[in-house]
CSV table of C-alpha atoms in Angstrom, one decimal:
chain,number,residue,atom,x,y,z
A,885,UNK,CA,-120.8,-4.9,-221.4
A,886,UNK,CA,-124.0,-5.8,-223.7
A,887,UNK,CA,-123.7,-6.1,-227.2
A,888,UNK,CA,-125.2,-7.0,-230.6
A,889,UNK,CA,-121.9,-7.0,-232.5
A,890,UNK,CA,-122.3,-6.9,-236.1
A,891,UNK,CA,-119.8,-8.5,-238.8
A,892,UNK,CA,-120.4,-7.0,-242.2
A,893,UNK,CA,-119.3,-9.4,-245.2
A,894,UNK,CA,-118.4,-7.0,-248.3
A,895,UNK,CA,-118.5,-8.6,-252.0
A,896,UNK,CA,-114.7,-8.4,-252.2
A,897,UNK,CA,-114.1,-10.2,-248.7
A,898,UNK,CA,-111.7,-13.2,-248.5
A,899,UNK,CA,-114.9,-15.6,-247.6
A,900,UNK,CA,-112.7,-18.3,-246.3
A,901,UNK,CA,-111.2,-16.0,-243.8
A,902,UNK,CA,-114.5,-14.5,-243.0
A,903,UNK,CA,-115.8,-17.8,-242.5
A,904,UNK,CA,-113.3,-18.8,-239.8
A,905,UNK,CA,-113.9,-15.3,-238.1
A,906,UNK,CA,-117.7,-15.7,-238.1
A,907,UNK,CA,-117.6,-19.2,-236.9
A,908,UNK,CA,-115.3,-18.2,-233.8
A,909,UNK,CA,-116.9,-15.0,-233.0
A,910,UNK,CA,-120.5,-16.6,-233.3
A,911,UNK,CA,-119.9,-19.9,-231.5
A,912,UNK,CA,-116.6,-19.8,-229.7
A,913,UNK,CA,-117.3,-20.1,-226.0
A,914,UNK,CA,-120.9,-21.1,-227.0
A,915,UNK,CA,-121.4,-17.5,-227.8
A,916,UNK,CA,-120.9,-16.5,-224.1
A,917,UNK,CA,-118.9,-13.2,-224.4
A,918,UNK,CA,-119.9,-9.7,-224.5
A,919,UNK,CA,-118.0,-9.4,-228.0
A,920,UNK,CA,-119.6,-12.5,-229.4
A,921,UNK,CA,-121.0,-12.2,-233.0
A,922,UNK,CA,-124.7,-11.0,-232.9
A,923,UNK,CA,-125.7,-10.6,-236.5
A,924,UNK,CA,-123.7,-11.5,-239.7
A,925,UNK,CA,-124.5,-9.1,-242.2
A,926,UNK,CA,-123.8,-10.2,-245.8
A,927,UNK,CA,-123.8,-8.4,-248.9
A,928,UNK,CA,-126.4,-9.4,-251.5
A,929,UNK,CA,-123.9,-10.6,-254.0
A,930,UNK,CA,-122.4,-13.3,-251.7
A,931,UNK,CA,-125.3,-13.7,-249.5
A,932,UNK,CA,-126.3,-17.2,-250.7
A,933,UNK,CA,-123.0,-18.6,-251.0
A,934,UNK,CA,-121.5,-17.3,-247.7
A,935,UNK,CA,-124.7,-18.3,-246.0
A,936,UNK,CA,-124.2,-21.9,-247.2
A,937,UNK,CA,-120.6,-22.0,-246.3
A,938,UNK,CA,-121.6,-20.8,-242.9
A,939,UNK,CA,-124.3,-23.3,-242.2
A,940,UNK,CA,-122.3,-26.3,-243.5
A,941,UNK,CA,-119.3,-25.2,-241.5
A,942,UNK,CA,-121.4,-25.0,-238.2
A,943,UNK,CA,-123.2,-28.0,-238.8
A,944,UNK,CA,-120.2,-30.1,-239.3
A,945,UNK,CA,-118.1,-28.7,-236.3
A,946,UNK,CA,-117.8,-30.6,-233.3
A,947,UNK,CA,-119.6,-29.7,-230.2
A,948,UNK,CA,-119.1,-31.3,-226.8
A,949,UNK,CA,-116.7,-32.3,-224.2
A,950,UNK,CA,-114.5,-29.0,-223.9
A,951,UNK,CA,-111.3,-31.5,-223.1
A,952,UNK,CA,-111.6,-32.6,-226.5
A,953,UNK,CA,-111.0,-30.6,-229.7
A,954,UNK,CA,-114.4,-29.0,-230.2
A,955,UNK,CA,-115.9,-25.6,-231.5
A,956,UNK,CA,-117.6,-25.1,-227.9
A,957,UNK,CA,-118.5,-26.9,-224.8
A,958,UNK,CA,-121.4,-26.2,-222.4
A,959,UNK,CA,-123.3,-23.3,-221.3
A,960,UNK,CA,-122.2,-21.5,-217.9
A,961,UNK,CA,-125.2,-22.8,-216.2
A,962,UNK,CA,-128.7,-23.8,-216.5
A,963,UNK,CA,-129.7,-20.1,-215.7
A,964,UNK,CA,-127.9,-19.3,-219.3
A,965,UNK,CA,-129.4,-22.1,-221.2
A,966,UNK,CA,-133.0,-20.9,-219.8
A,967,UNK,CA,-132.4,-17.5,-221.2
A,968,UNK,CA,-131.1,-19.0,-224.6
A,969,UNK,CA,-134.2,-21.1,-224.8
A,970,UNK,CA,-136.4,-17.9,-224.3
A,971,UNK,CA,-134.4,-16.2,-227.2
A,972,UNK,CA,-135.2,-19.3,-229.5
A,973,UNK,CA,-138.8,-18.6,-228.9
A,974,UNK,CA,-138.3,-15.2,-230.9
A,975,UNK,CA,-137.8,-17.0,-234.0
A,976,UNK,CA,-140.4,-16.3,-236.6
A,977,UNK,CA,-141.9,-18.1,-239.4
A,978,UNK,CA,-140.1,-15.7,-241.9
A,979,UNK,CA,-136.8,-17.0,-240.6
A,980,UNK,CA,-134.9,-19.9,-241.6
A,981,UNK,CA,-133.1,-22.0,-238.9
A,982,UNK,CA,-129.7,-23.5,-239.9
A,983,UNK,CA,-126.6,-25.1,-238.3
A,984,UNK,CA,-127.6,-28.4,-236.4
A,985,UNK,CA,-129.8,-31.3,-236.1
A,986,UNK,CA,-132.1,-29.7,-233.7
A,987,UNK,CA,-132.3,-26.3,-231.6
A,988,UNK,CA,-132.1,-25.9,-227.6
A,989,UNK,CA,-130.6,-28.1,-225.3
A,990,UNK,CA,-128.8,-31.2,-226.6
A,991,UNK,CA,-130.0,-34.3,-225.2
A,992,UNK,CA,-130.3,-38.0,-226.1
A,993,UNK,CA,-133.9,-37.3,-227.1
A,994,UNK,CA,-132.7,-34.0,-228.9
A,995,UNK,CA,-129.3,-35.0,-230.3
A,996,UNK,CA,-126.6,-33.1,-232.3
A,997,UNK,CA,-125.1,-35.1,-234.9
A,998,UNK,CA,-121.3,-35.7,-234.0
A,999,UNK,CA,-121.6,-34.5,-230.6
A,1000,UNK,CA,-118.4,-35.3,-228.5
A,1001,UNK,CA,-118.9,-37.0,-225.2
A,1002,UNK,CA,-122.2,-37.4,-222.9
A,1003,UNK,CA,-124.5,-34.8,-223.5
A,1004,UNK,CA,-126.1,-35.3,-220.0
A,1005,UNK,CA,-122.7,-34.4,-218.6
A,1006,UNK,CA,-123.2,-30.9,-218.9
A,1007,UNK,CA,-125.5,-27.9,-220.2
A,1008,UNK,CA,-125.0,-28.2,-223.9
A,1009,UNK,CA,-127.1,-26.3,-226.5
A,1010,UNK,CA,-127.4,-26.8,-230.4
A,1011,UNK,CA,-125.6,-24.0,-232.4
A,1012,UNK,CA,-128.3,-22.1,-234.1
A,1013,UNK,CA,-128.2,-19.8,-237.2
A,1014,UNK,CA,-131.3,-17.8,-237.8
A,1015,UNK,CA,-131.3,-16.5,-241.3
A,1016,UNK,CA,-133.5,-13.7,-242.7
A,1017,UNK,CA,-133.3,-11.3,-239.8
A,1018,UNK,CA,-135.0,-7.9,-240.3
A,1019,UNK,CA,-135.0,-4.6,-238.2
A,1020,UNK,CA,-138.6,-5.1,-236.8
A,1021,UNK,CA,-137.5,-8.6,-235.2
A,1022,UNK,CA,-137.3,-8.8,-231.7
A,1023,UNK,CA,-134.0,-10.8,-232.3
A,1024,UNK,CA,-132.3,-7.9,-234.1
A,1025,UNK,CA,-132.6,-5.8,-230.9
A,1026,UNK,CA,-131.5,-8.8,-228.4
A,1027,UNK,CA,-128.3,-9.6,-227.0
A,1028,UNK,CA,-128.5,-13.3,-227.3
A,1029,UNK,CA,-125.3,-14.6,-225.3
A,1030,UNK,CA,-125.5,-18.0,-226.3
A,1031,UNK,CA,-124.9,-20.3,-229.4
A,1032,UNK,CA,-127.2,-18.2,-231.6
A,1033,UNK,CA,-126.3,-16.0,-234.6
A,1034,UNK,CA,-128.8,-14.0,-236.7
A,1035,UNK,CA,-128.3,-13.3,-240.2
A,1036,UNK,CA,-129.3,-10.5,-242.7
A,1037,UNK,CA,-128.6,-9.1,-246.0
A,1038,UNK,CA,-127.7,-5.5,-247.4
A,1039,UNK,CA,-127.1,-3.8,-250.4
A,1040,UNK,CA,-124.8,-0.9,-249.8
A,1041,UNK,CA,-122.3,-0.5,-247.1
A,1042,UNK,CA,-124.2,2.6,-245.8
A,1043,UNK,CA,-127.2,0.2,-245.3
A,1044,UNK,CA,-124.9,-2.3,-243.3
A,1045,UNK,CA,-123.7,0.5,-241.3
A,1046,UNK,CA,-127.1,1.4,-240.6
A,1047,UNK,CA,-128.1,-2.0,-239.6
A,1048,UNK,CA,-125.1,-2.3,-237.4
A,1049,UNK,CA,-126.0,0.7,-235.3
A,1050,UNK,CA,-130.0,1.0,-235.1
A,1051,UNK,CA,-130.3,-1.5,-232.2
A,1052,UNK,CA,-128.3,0.9,-229.8
A,1053,UNK,CA,-125.6,-1.2,-228.9
A,1054,UNK,CA,-122.1,-0.2,-229.6
A,1055,UNK,CA,-119.5,-2.7,-228.3
A,1056,UNK,CA,-117.6,-4.5,-231.1
A,1057,UNK,CA,-118.0,-4.6,-234.9
A,1058,UNK,CA,-116.2,-6.0,-237.7
A,1059,UNK,CA,-116.0,-5.8,-241.4
A,1060,UNK,CA,-114.3,-8.3,-244.2
A,1061,UNK,CA,-113.3,-6.6,-247.2
A,1062,UNK,CA,-110.1,-5.6,-249.5
A,1063,UNK,CA,-111.1,-2.2,-250.2
A,1064,UNK,CA,-109.5,0.6,-248.2
A,1065,UNK,CA,-112.5,3.0,-249.0
A,1066,UNK,CA,-114.9,0.5,-247.6
A,1067,UNK,CA,-112.8,0.3,-244.3
A,1068,UNK,CA,-112.8,3.9,-243.8
A,1069,UNK,CA,-116.4,4.4,-244.9
A,1070,UNK,CA,-117.2,1.6,-242.0
A,1071,UNK,CA,-115.0,3.2,-239.6
A,1072,UNK,CA,-116.2,6.7,-240.0
A,1073,UNK,CA,-120.0,5.4,-239.8
A,1074,UNK,CA,-120.3,2.4,-237.2
A,1075,UNK,CA,-120.8,3.5,-233.4
A,1076,UNK,CA,-118.9,0.4,-231.8
A,1077,UNK,CA,-116.0,1.0,-229.4
A,1078,UNK,CA,-114.1,-1.4,-231.1
A,1079,UNK,CA,-113.5,-2.1,-234.6
A,1080,UNK,CA,-111.9,-5.1,-236.3
A,1081,UNK,CA,-110.8,-5.1,-240.1
A,1082,UNK,CA,-110.6,-8.8,-241.4
A,1083,UNK,CA,-110.8,-10.1,-238.0
A,1084,UNK,CA,-113.7,-11.3,-235.6
A,1085,UNK,CA,-115.6,-9.4,-233.3
A,1086,UNK,CA,-113.8,-11.3,-230.5
A,1087,UNK,CA,-110.5,-10.2,-231.7
A,1088,UNK,CA,-109.8,-7.7,-228.8
A,1089,UNK,CA,-106.3,-6.4,-228.1
A,1090,UNK,CA,-105.0,-6.1,-224.6
A,1091,UNK,CA,-103.0,-3.0,-225.4
A,1092,UNK,CA,-106.1,-1.2,-226.7
A,1093,UNK,CA,-109.1,0.5,-225.1
A,1094,UNK,CA,-111.7,-2.1,-224.2
A,1095,UNK,CA,-115.3,-0.7,-224.0
A,1096,UNK,CA,-118.3,0.3,-225.8
A,1097,UNK,CA,-120.8,3.3,-226.5
A,1098,UNK,CA,-124.7,3.6,-226.3
A,1099,UNK,CA,-126.2,0.6,-224.6
A,1100,UNK,CA,-122.8,-1.3,-224.3
A,1101,UNK,CA,-121.0,-0.4,-221.0
A,1102,UNK,CA,-120.8,2.6,-219.0
A,1103,UNK,CA,-118.2,4.7,-221.2
A,1104,UNK,CA,-115.3,3.3,-219.6
A,1105,UNK,CA,-112.2,1.7,-221.3
A,1106,UNK,CA,-111.1,-1.0,-219.2
A,1107,UNK,CA,-107.6,-2.2,-221.0
A,1108,UNK,CA,-104.3,-0.6,-222.1
A,1109,UNK,CA,-103.3,2.3,-220.1
A,1110,UNK,CA,-107.0,3.7,-219.9
A,1111,UNK,CA,-107.5,1.2,-217.2
A,1112,UNK,CA,-105.7,3.3,-214.9
A,1113,UNK,CA,-108.4,6.2,-215.3
A,1114,UNK,CA,-111.0,3.4,-214.5
A,1115,UNK,CA,-109.8,2.2,-211.3
A,1116,UNK,CA,-107.6,5.2,-209.8
A,1117,UNK,CA,-108.5,8.9,-209.1
A,1118,UNK,CA,-106.3,12.1,-209.4
A,1119,UNK,CA,-105.3,14.1,-206.6
A,1120,UNK,CA,-103.0,17.1,-206.5
A,1121,UNK,CA,-100.3,17.9,-203.7
A,1122,UNK,CA,-99.0,21.2,-202.9
A,1123,UNK,CA,-96.3,21.2,-200.6
A,1124,UNK,CA,-94.7,24.7,-200.0
A,1125,UNK,CA,-91.3,25.3,-198.7
A,1126,UNK,CA,-91.0,29.2,-199.2
A,1127,UNK,CA,-91.9,29.9,-195.6
A,1128,UNK,CA,-94.4,32.7,-196.9
A,1129,UNK,CA,-98.1,32.8,-197.9
A,1130,UNK,CA,-98.9,32.2,-201.7
A,1131,UNK,CA,-102.0,34.1,-202.6
A,1132,UNK,CA,-101.8,32.2,-206.0
A,1133,UNK,CA,-99.8,29.7,-207.6
A,1134,UNK,CA,-95.9,30.1,-207.6
A,1135,UNK,CA,-96.7,33.7,-206.1
A,1136,UNK,CA,-93.2,34.0,-204.5
A,1137,UNK,CA,-90.2,35.2,-206.7
A,1138,UNK,CA,-87.7,32.6,-205.4
A,1139,UNK,CA,-87.5,29.5,-203.3
A,1140,UNK,CA,-83.9,29.4,-201.9
A,1141,UNK,CA,-81.8,26.1,-202.8
A,1142,UNK,CA,-81.1,24.0,-200.1
A,1143,UNK,CA,-78.5,21.5,-200.7
A,1144,UNK,CA,-78.9,19.8,-197.4
A,1145,UNK,CA,-82.5,19.2,-197.7
A,1146,UNK,CA,-83.6,15.6,-197.3
A,1147,UNK,CA,-87.0,13.8,-197.1
């Protein structure tokens, strides 16, 4: 279930609520969810303000020992850290890097300000915001699956929807807005299989279908009642008690009632 899940911040959004959503979706579990925030798309009119809010919030959040009250703990393994560090190499000169006192693995020689615990006790990575993302950037098309969120800007909701679709992934998408018209424009245009309104991209519901379109998943929906079709198969059973050949379905006029019949 690969994803490059977009979150769209409209000019009429509740920015404090959107901040909480972007923080959790982008860096909760160190960004290691298929529904983690991929790219944060911010409207031009609130871009500078919200980007600063986001960068300040990420920079001041606690990272480290998962037994403590932290934003996120370690990476799953060295393998995932290595992939994360390869993705960091995709950062270009026109990008602005925010969110921490370094990038890559957190060590005593590459410390994170306010780190909780011993950085050598696990595979920890700096939270990284890469602002100034463009469609032609490799990071635009790459599922990073780590504590890395790209940020870009847009002028119209139609542009934001296009930016949210054109990488070909279609798992989860979110929009923050107070305008129902924007909600329905988003709903009709975005290609993701799961949509959240004023909630994070990670806000899946157990009773609703879980899955994606395009490069995300295989078309199945593995949650709610739809999961039954994924893990079961239909089989028809025809047990005839008429004692006569049926040339087609229900070909006989009558099956006599037998009150003594038992299985």
